[in-house]
Short mmCIF file of C-alpha atoms in Angstrom, two decimals:
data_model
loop_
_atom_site.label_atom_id
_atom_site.label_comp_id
_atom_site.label_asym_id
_atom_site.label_seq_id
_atom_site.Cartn_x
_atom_site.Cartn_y
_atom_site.Cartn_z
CA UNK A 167 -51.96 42.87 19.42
CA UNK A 168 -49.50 39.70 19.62
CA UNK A 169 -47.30 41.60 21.26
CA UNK A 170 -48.76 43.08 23.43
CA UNK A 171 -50.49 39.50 24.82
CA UNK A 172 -46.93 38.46 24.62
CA UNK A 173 -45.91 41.38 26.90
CA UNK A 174 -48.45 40.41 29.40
CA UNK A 175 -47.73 36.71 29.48
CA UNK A 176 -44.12 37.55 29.68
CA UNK A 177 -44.59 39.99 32.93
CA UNK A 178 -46.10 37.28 34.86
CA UNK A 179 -43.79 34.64 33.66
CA UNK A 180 -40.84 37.10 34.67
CA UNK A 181 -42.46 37.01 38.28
CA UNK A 182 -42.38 33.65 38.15
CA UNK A 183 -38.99 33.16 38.05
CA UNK A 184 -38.07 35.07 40.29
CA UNK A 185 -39.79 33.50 42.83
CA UNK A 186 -38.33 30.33 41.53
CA UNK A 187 -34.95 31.21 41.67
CA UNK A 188 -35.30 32.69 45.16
CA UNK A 189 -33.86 35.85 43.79
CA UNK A 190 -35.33 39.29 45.43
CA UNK A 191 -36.64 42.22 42.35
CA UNK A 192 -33.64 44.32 42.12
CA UNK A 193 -32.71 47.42 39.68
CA UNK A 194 -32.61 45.06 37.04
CA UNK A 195 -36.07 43.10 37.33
CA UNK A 196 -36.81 46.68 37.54
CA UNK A 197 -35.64 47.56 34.60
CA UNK A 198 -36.93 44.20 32.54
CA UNK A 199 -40.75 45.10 33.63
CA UNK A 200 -40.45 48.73 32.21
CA UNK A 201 -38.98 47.68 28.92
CA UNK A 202 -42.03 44.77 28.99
CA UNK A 203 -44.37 47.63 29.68
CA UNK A 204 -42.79 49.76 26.86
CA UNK A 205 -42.73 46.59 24.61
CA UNK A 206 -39.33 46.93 24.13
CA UNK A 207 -37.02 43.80 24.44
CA UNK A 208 -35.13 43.54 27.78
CA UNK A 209 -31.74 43.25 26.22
CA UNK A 210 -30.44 43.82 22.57
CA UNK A 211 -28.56 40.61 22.29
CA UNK A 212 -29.22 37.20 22.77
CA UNK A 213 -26.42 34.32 23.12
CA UNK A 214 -27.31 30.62 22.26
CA UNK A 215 -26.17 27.88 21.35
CA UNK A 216 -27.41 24.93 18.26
CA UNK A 217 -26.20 21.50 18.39
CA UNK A 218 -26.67 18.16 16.19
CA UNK A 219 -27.51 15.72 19.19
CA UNK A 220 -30.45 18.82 19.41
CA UNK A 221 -32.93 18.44 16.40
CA UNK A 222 -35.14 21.43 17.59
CA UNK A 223 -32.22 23.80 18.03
CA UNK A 224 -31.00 23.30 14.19
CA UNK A 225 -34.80 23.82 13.16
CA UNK A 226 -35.19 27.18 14.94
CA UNK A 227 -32.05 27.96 13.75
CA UNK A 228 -32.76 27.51 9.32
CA UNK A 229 -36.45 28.80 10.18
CA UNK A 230 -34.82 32.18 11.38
CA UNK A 231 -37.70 32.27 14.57
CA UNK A 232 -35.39 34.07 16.74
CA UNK A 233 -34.45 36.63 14.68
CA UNK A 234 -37.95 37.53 12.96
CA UNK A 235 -39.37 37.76 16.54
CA UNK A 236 -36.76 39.58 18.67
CA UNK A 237 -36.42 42.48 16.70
CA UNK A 238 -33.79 44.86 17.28
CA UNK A 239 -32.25 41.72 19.46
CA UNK A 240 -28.83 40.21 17.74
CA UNK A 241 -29.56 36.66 17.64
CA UNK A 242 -25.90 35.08 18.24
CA UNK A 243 -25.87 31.66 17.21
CA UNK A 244 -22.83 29.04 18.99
CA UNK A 245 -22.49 25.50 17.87
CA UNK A 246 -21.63 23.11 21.11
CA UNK A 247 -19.88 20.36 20.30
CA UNK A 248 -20.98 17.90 22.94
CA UNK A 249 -23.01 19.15 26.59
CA UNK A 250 -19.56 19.66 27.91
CA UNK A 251 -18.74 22.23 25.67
CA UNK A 252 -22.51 23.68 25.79
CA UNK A 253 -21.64 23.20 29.88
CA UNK A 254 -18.54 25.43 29.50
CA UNK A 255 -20.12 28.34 27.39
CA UNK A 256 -22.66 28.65 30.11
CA UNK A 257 -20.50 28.76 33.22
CA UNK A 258 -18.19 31.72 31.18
CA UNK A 259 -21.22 33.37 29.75
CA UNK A 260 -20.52 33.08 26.47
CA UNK A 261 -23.96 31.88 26.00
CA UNK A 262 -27.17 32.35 27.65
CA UNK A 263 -29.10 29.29 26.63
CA UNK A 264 -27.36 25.72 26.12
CA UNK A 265 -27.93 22.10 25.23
CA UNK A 266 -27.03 19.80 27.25
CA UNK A 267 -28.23 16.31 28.42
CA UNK A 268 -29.91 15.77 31.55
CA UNK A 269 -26.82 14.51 33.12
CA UNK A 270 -24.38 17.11 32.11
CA UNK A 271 -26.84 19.86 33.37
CA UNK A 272 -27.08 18.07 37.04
CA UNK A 273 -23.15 17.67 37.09
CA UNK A 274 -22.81 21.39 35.88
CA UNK A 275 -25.65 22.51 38.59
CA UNK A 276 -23.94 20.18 41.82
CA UNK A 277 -20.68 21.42 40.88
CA UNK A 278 -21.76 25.57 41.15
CA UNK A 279 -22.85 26.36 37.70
CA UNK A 280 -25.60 28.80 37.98
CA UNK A 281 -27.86 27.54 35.42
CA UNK A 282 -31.55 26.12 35.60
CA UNK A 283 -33.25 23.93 32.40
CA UNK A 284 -35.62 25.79 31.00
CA UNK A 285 -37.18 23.15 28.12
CA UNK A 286 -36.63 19.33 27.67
CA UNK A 287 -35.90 19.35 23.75
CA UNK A 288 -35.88 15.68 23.37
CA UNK A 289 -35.91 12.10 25.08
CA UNK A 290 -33.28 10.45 22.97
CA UNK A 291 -31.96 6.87 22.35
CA UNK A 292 -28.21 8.79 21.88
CA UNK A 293 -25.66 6.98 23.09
CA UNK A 294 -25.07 3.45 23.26
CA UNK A 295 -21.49 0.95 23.84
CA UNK A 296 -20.14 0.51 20.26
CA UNK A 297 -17.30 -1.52 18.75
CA UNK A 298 -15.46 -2.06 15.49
CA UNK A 299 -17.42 -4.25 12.43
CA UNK A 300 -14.66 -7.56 13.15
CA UNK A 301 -14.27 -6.44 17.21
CA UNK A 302 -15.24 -9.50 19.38
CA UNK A 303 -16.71 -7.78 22.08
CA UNK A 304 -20.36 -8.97 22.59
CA UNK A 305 -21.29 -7.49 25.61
CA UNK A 306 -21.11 -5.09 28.20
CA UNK A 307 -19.24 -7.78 30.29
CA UNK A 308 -16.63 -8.10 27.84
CA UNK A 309 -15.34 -4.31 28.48
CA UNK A 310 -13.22 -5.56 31.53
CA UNK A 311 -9.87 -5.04 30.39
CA UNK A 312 -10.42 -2.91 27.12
CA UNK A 313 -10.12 0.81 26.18
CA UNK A 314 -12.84 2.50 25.94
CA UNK A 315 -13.54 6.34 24.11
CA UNK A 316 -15.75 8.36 26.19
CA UNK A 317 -15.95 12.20 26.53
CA UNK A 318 -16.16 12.89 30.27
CA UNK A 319 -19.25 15.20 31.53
CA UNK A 320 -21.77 14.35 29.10
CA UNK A 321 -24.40 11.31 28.95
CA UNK A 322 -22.44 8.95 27.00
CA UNK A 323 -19.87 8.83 29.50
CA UNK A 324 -22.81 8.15 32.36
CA UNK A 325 -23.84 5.98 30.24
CA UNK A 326 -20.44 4.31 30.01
CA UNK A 327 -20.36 3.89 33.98
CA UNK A 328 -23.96 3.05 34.13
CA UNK A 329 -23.01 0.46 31.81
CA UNK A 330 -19.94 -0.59 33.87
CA UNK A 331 -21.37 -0.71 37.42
CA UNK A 332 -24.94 -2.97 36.00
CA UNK A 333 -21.77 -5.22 34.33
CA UNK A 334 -19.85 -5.21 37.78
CA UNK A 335 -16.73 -3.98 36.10
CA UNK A 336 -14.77 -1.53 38.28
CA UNK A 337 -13.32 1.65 36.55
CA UNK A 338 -10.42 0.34 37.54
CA UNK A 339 -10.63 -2.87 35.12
CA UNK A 340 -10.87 -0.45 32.25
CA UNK A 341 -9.15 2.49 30.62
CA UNK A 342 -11.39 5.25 29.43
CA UNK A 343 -10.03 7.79 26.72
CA UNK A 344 -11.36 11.09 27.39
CA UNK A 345 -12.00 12.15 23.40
CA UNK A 346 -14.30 14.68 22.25
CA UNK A 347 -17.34 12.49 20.48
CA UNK A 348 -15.98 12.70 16.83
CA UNK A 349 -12.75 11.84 18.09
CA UNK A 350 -13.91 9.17 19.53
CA UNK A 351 -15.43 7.47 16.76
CA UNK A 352 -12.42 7.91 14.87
CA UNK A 353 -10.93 6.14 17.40
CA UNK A 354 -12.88 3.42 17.53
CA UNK A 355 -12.74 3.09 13.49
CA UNK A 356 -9.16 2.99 13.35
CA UNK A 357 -8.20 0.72 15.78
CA UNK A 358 -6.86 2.89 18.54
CA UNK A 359 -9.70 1.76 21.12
CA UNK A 360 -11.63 -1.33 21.60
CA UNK A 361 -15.03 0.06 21.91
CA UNK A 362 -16.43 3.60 22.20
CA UNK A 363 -19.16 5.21 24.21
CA UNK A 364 -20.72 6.85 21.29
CA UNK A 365 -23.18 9.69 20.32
CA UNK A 366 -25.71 10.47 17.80
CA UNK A 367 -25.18 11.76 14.95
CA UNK A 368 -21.88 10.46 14.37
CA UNK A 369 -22.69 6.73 15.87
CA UNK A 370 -25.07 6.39 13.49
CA UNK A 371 -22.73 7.59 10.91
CA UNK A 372 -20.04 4.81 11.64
CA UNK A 373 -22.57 1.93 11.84
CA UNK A 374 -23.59 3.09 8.22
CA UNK A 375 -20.50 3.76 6.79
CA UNK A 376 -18.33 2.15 8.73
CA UNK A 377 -20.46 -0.96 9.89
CA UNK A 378 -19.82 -0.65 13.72
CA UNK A 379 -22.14 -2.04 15.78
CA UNK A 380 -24.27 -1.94 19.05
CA UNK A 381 -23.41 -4.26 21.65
CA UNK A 382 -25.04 -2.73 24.43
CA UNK A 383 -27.99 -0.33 24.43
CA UNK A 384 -30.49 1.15 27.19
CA UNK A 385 -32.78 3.72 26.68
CA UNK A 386 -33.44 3.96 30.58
CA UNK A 387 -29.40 5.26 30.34
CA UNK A 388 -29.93 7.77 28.31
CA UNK A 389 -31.23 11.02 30.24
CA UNK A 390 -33.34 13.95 28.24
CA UNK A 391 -32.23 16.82 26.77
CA UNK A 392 -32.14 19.26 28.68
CA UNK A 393 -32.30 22.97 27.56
CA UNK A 394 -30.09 25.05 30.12
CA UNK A 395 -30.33 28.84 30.82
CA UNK A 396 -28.23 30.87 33.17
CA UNK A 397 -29.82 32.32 36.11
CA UNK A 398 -28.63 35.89 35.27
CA UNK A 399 -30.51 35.47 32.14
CA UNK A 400 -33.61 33.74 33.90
CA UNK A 401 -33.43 36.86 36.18
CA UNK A 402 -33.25 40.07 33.92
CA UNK A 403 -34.46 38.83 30.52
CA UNK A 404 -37.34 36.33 31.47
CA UNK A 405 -39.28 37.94 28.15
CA UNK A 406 -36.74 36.98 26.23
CA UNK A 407 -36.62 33.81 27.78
CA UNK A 408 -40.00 33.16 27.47
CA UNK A 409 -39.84 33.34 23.33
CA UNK A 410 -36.94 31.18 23.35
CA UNK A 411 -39.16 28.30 25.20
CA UNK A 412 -41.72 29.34 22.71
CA UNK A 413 -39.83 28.63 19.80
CA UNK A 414 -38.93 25.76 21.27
CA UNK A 415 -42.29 23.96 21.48
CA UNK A 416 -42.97 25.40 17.83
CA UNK A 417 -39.92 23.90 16.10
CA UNK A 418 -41.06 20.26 18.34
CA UNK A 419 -44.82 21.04 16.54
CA UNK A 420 -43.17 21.42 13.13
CA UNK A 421 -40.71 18.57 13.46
CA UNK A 422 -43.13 16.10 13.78
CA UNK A 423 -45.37 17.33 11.20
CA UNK A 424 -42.55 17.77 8.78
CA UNK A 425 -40.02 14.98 9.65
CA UNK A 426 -38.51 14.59 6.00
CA UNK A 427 -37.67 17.90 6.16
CA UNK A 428 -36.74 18.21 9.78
CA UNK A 429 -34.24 15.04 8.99
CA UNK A 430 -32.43 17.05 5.91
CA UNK A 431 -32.20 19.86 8.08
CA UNK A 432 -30.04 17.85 10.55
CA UNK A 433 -28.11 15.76 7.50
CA UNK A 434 -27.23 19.50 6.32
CA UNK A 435 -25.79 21.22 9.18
CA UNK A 436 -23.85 17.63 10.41
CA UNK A 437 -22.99 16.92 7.16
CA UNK A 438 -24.01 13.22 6.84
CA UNK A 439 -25.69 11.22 4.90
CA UNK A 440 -29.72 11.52 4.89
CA UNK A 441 -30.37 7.95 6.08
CA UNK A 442 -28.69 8.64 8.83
CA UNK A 443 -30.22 11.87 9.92
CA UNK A 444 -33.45 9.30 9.51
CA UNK A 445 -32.35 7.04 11.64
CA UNK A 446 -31.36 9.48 14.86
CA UNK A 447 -34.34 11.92 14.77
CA UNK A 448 -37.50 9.54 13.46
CA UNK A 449 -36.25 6.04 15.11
CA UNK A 450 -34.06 6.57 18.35
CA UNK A 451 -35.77 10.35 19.17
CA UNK A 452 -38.95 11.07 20.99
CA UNK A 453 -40.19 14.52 20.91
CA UNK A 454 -43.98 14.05 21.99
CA UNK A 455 -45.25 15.15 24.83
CA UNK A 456 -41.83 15.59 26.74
CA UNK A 457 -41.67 19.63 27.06
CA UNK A 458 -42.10 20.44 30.43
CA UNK A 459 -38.82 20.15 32.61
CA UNK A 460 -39.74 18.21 36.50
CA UNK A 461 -40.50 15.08 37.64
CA UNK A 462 -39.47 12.39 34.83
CA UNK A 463 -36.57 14.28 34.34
CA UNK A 464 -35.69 14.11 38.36
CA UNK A 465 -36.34 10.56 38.49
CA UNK A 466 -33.64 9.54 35.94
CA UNK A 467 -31.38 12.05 37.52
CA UNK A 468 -31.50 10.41 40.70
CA UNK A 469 -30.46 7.39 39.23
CA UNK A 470 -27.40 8.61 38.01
CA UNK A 471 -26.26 11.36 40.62
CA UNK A 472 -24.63 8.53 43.12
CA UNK A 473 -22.67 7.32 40.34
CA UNK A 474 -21.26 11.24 39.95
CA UNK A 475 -20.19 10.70 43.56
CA UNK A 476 -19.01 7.47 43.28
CA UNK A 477 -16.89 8.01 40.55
CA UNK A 478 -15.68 11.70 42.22
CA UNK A 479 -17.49 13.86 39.24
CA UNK A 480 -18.92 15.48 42.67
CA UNK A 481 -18.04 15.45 45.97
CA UNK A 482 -21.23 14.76 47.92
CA UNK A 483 -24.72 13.36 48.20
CA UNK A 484 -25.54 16.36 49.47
CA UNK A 485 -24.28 18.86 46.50
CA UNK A 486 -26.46 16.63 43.92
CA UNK A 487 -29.28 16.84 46.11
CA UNK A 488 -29.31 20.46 46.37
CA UNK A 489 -28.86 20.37 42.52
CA UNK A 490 -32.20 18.45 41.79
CA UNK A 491 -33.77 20.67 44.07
CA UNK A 492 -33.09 23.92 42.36
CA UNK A 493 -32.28 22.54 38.39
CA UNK A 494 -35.70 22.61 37.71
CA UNK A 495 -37.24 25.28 36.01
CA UNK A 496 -41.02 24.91 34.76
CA UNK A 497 -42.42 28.78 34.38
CA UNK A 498 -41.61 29.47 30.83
CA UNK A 499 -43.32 25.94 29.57
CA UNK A 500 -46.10 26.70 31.63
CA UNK A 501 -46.67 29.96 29.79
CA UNK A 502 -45.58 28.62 26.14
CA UNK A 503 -47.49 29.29 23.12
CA UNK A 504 -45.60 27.99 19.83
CA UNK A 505 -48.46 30.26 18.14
CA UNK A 506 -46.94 33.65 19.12
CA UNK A 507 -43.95 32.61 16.78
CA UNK A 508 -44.98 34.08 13.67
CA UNK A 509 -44.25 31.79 10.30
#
């Protein structure tokens, strides 16, 4: 009986999408409704990613959702190391749902990347300016001049030029390091930059273990997480889609009710230390009431899509614009029910 409610939810939210992505029914939206209508699955395999700076991802991931749900669908599971790498498994297929932050999904989307957000996993506190435990740096006006870690196309490195252009410190005045987050934190530990634009998990890690510290943090910097699906898979598997989201706003449900356990989930699968997995997802990580993809999301992105142009991540006003106005996608969260995920 669940699955055939499923089925039925699925068919209209598969309609949806369409319409939302402009995107005429073809042979194969064609061939998606009559394996809905057969209650078959619309494809056998299903592509996505899990990330540490994404809580909810490693929880569906040790609850085995996905897999107990989609049967006969191979759940393939991708780790993305930051939302750049997440960005560049989407644009070459090799996945067909990502993480990314908000930021990274609007650069991805203004610069041609055929992908629309799908869930907002999180609104975290995850990056912040960071320097050494004896650096002298106190604020963000003290970066003129320095070197500075920062791995280009995700939202510590917008945060980095956010940072910058509130300071009035041209790019110009400093030299930013493009390192791959753990890399950068290495960096920053051993001397070979003066401060770091840094990322949860592994900031966290360093302050503990390494006693680095904060000099600059804004939560109003740090854009959502953003849960990224390509179009192709919006199109022709929108019932597979549609358990994804589902699983989605289960494994937010269980987080919060189980946090202790949600917390040495993430310590496990990073591989640090348990008060640190504390400290990201139960004290710099909101997960309440922050599902639905649209307008709160838009309104940070705005913020930060003149700085892409500014600092000639995109070429025009016009390409971010026509970015916001197609990134969003709200049809599967309108149609979510964590209660068709079985336990």
């Amino acid at each position: 009986m669940r699955r055939k409610s499923l089925a039925s939810s699925i068919a209209l939210v598969a309609a949806g999408a369409l319409l939302m992505t402009g995107c005429a029914a073809g042979e194969g939206s064609a061939l998606q409704e009559d394996a809905v209508n057969a209650g078959e699955w619309s494809t056998d395999t299903l592509n996505i990613d899990f990330a540490t700076y994404n809580p909810l991802s490693l929880v569906i991931k040790e609850q085995g959702w996905l897999e107990d749900e989609l049967e006969g669908v191979t759940v393939n599971w991708l780790q993305s190391a930051g939302s750049n790498k997440a960005n560049e498994a989407l644009r070459a297929g090799a996945v067909d749902v990502g993480s990314t932050a908000g930021s990274a999904a609007l650069l991805a989307r203004s610069n041609g990347s055929p992908i629309q957000v799908i869930d907002i996993y999180s609104q975290p506190e995850w990056a912040a300016i960071v320097v050494g435990a004896d650096s002298d740096i106190e604020s963000a006006e003290d970066l003129r001049g320095k070197r500075i870690a920062a791995t280009k196309g995700t939202d510590p490195y917008f945060f980095l030029l956010q940072t910058l252009e509130e300071a009035g410190i041209g790019l110009d005045e400093v030299t930013i390091e493009n390192l791959q987050h753990a890399d950068g934190g290495a960096a920053l530990t051993s001397g070979a930059v003066d401060a770091w634009s840094g990322l949860d998990p592994i900031m966290a890690t360093t302050e503990i273990q390494s006693g680095t510290k904060l000099v600059y943090r804004n939560v109003d910097f740090n854009t959502y997480g953003f849960l990224n699906a390509t179009e192709d898979f919006i199109e022709n598997h929108a019932d597979v889609a549609q358990v994804v989201v589902n699983a989605y706003e289960k494994a937010r449900q269980w987080t919060q009710e189980n946090p202790d356990e949600a917390a040495q989930i993430l310590a496990d699968v990073a591989g640090i230390d348990i008060a640190v997995a504390d400290k990201v997802l139960n004290e710099r990580t909101i997960l309440e009431g922050i599902g639905e993809p649209g307008k709160k999301q838009r309104d940070v992105l705005e913020i930060v899509g003149p700085i892409f142009v500014e600092s000639q991540d995109v070429k025009t006003q016009e390409q971010i614009d026509e970015a916001l106005d197609s990134l969003f996608n709200d049809s599967f969260f309108a149609k979510a029910d964590p209660a068709a995920i079985g336990d």
